[in-house]
mmCIF file of C-alpha atoms in Angstrom:
data_model
loop_
_atom_site.group_PDB
_atom_site.id
_atom_site.type_symbol
_atom_site.label_atom_id
_atom_site.label_comp_id
_atom_site.label_asym_id
_atom_site.label_seq_id
_atom_site.Cartn_x
_atom_site.Cartn_y
_atom_site.Cartn_z
ATOM 1 C CA MET P 1 -7.644 19.819 2.275
ATOM 2 C CA SER P 2 -9.264 21.081 5.456
ATOM 3 C CA VAL P 3 -12.106 19.214 7.121
ATOM 4 C CA LYS P 4 -13.900 22.584 7.460
ATOM 5 C CA GLN P 5 -14.525 22.471 3.712
ATOM 6 C CA TYR P 6 -16.786 19.458 4.208
ATOM 7 C CA LEU P 7 -20.210 20.364 5.552
ATOM 8 C CA CYS P 8 -22.745 17.621 6.287
ATOM 9 C CA GLY P 9 -24.857 16.987 3.162
ATOM 10 C CA PRO P 10 -28.147 16.037 4.869
ATOM 11 C CA CYS P 11 -27.855 18.966 7.303
ATOM 12 C CA LEU P 12 -27.158 21.395 4.435
ATOM 13 C CA ALA P 13 -30.361 20.201 2.748
ATOM 14 C CA GLY P 14 -32.157 21.113 5.986
ATOM 15 C CA LYS P 15 -30.487 24.554 6.009
ATOM 16 C CA GLY P 16 -27.997 23.650 8.744
ATOM 17 C CA GLU P 17 -24.238 24.074 8.497
ATOM 18 C CA ILE P 18 -22.591 21.347 10.563
ATOM 19 C CA GLU P 19 -19.097 20.083 9.822
ATOM 20 C CA GLY P 20 -18.845 16.555 8.496
ATOM 21 C CA VAL P 21 -16.862 13.939 10.413
ATOM 22 C CA VAL P 22 -16.962 11.107 7.837
ATOM 23 C CA TYR P 23 -17.628 10.704 4.107
ATOM 24 C CA CYS P 24 -20.118 8.224 2.630
ATOM 25 C CA LYS P 25 -18.704 6.806 -0.596
ATOM 26 C CA GLU P 26 -22.092 5.606 -1.865
ATOM 27 C CA CYS P 27 -23.980 8.839 -1.159
ATOM 28 C CA GLU P 28 -20.927 10.898 -2.132
ATOM 29 C CA GLU P 29 -21.379 13.351 0.723
ATOM 30 C CA PRO P 30 -19.969 14.181 4.154
ATOM 31 C CA LEU P 31 -21.938 13.290 7.280
ATOM 32 C CA CYS P 32 -21.894 14.901 10.729
ATOM 33 C CA ALA P 33 -21.782 12.718 13.861
ATOM 34 C CA GLN P 34 -25.597 12.557 14.212
ATOM 35 C CA CYS P 35 -26.175 11.795 10.514
ATOM 36 C CA LYS P 36 -23.426 9.146 10.702
ATOM 37 C CA ARG P 37 -25.377 7.398 13.494
ATOM 38 C CA ASP P 38 -28.650 7.725 11.554
ATOM 39 C CA HIS P 39 -26.968 6.449 8.389
ATOM 40 C CA ALA P 40 -25.830 3.289 10.203
ATOM 41 C CA ARG P 41 -29.310 2.648 11.635
ATOM 42 C CA ILE P 42 -31.302 3.059 8.409
ATOM 43 C CA LYS P 43 -31.645 -0.258 6.585
ATOM 44 C CA VAL P 44 -30.999 1.106 3.084
ATOM 45 C CA SER P 45 -27.786 2.917 4.072
ATOM 46 C CA SER P 46 -26.461 0.661 6.843
ATOM 47 C CA HIS P 47 -24.136 -1.160 4.405
ATOM 48 C CA HIS P 48 -22.599 2.038 2.975
ATOM 49 C CA LYS P 49 -18.829 2.455 3.219
ATOM 50 C CA LEU P 50 -17.757 5.426 5.336
ATOM 51 C CA CYS P 51 -14.246 6.857 5.315
ATOM 52 C CA ASP P 52 -12.318 9.574 7.097
ATOM 53 C CA LEU P 53 -12.606 12.994 5.463
ATOM 54 C CA ALA P 54 -8.825 13.105 5.067
ATOM 55 C CA ASP P 55 -9.132 10.099 2.720
ATOM 56 C CA VAL P 56 -11.643 11.710 0.342
ATOM 57 C CA PRO P 57 -10.056 12.112 -3.104
ATOM 58 C CA PRO P 58 -10.575 15.282 -5.164
ATOM 59 C CA LYS P 59 -13.720 15.400 -7.360
ATOM 60 C CA GLU P 60 -11.748 14.673 -10.547
ATOM 61 C CA ILE P 61 -10.325 11.474 -9.093
ATOM 62 C CA GLN P 62 -13.740 10.456 -7.734
ATOM 63 C CA ALA P 63 -15.219 10.780 -11.241
ATOM 64 C CA LEU P 64 -12.414 8.677 -12.741
ATOM 65 C CA LEU P 65 -12.793 5.956 -10.096
ATOM 66 C CA LYS P 66 -16.551 5.891 -10.639
ATOM 67 C CA SER P 67 -16.109 5.441 -14.395
ATOM 68 C CA LEU P 68 -13.686 2.559 -13.839
ATOM 69 C CA ILE P 69 -15.999 0.568 -11.574
ATOM 70 C CA ALA P 70 -19.309 1.175 -13.375
ATOM 71 C CA CYS P 71 -20.565 -1.692 -15.518
ATOM 72 C CA GLN P 72 -21.013 -0.642 -19.156
ATOM 73 C CA ASN P 73 -23.988 -2.977 -19.610
ATOM 74 C CA HIS P 74 -25.704 -2.283 -16.282
ATOM 75 C CA GLU P 75 -25.435 1.408 -15.356
ATOM 76 C CA THR P 76 -26.635 0.982 -11.781
ATOM 77 C CA GLU P 77 -24.209 -1.837 -10.940
ATOM 78 C CA GLU P 78 -20.493 -1.980 -10.209
ATOM 79 C CA VAL P 79 -18.220 -4.345 -12.107
ATOM 80 C CA VAL P 80 -17.664 -7.519 -10.104
ATOM 81 C CA TYR P 81 -15.751 -9.713 -12.553
ATOM 82 C CA LEU P 82 -14.007 -8.980 -15.827
ATOM 83 C CA CYS P 83 -13.041 -11.673 -18.316
ATOM 84 C CA LYS P 84 -9.583 -10.848 -19.705
ATOM 85 C CA ASP P 85 -10.082 -13.066 -22.770
ATOM 86 C CA HIS P 86 -13.454 -11.679 -23.793
ATOM 87 C CA ASP P 87 -13.294 -8.191 -22.264
ATOM 88 C CA THR P 88 -16.799 -8.593 -20.874
ATOM 89 C CA THR P 89 -18.293 -8.603 -17.428
#
């Protein structure tokens, strides 16, 4: 998949078309170099995990991964521990 297919999400919202250089897994969008720097400086997004665009899985796989790590009892949280004996988190 070509990097050119990934345009920066925040820049697109502002009507700009700048190629992304990294992908934010939490925001689920590509970021250009400037937005990457801003993302790291902003307190709420400074802990987000960024990866190379070549490592971004297809949308179908992203949806599957998201469903596997989401807690059934707490929709906004990721599963941290799973008890094999009781099948609960």
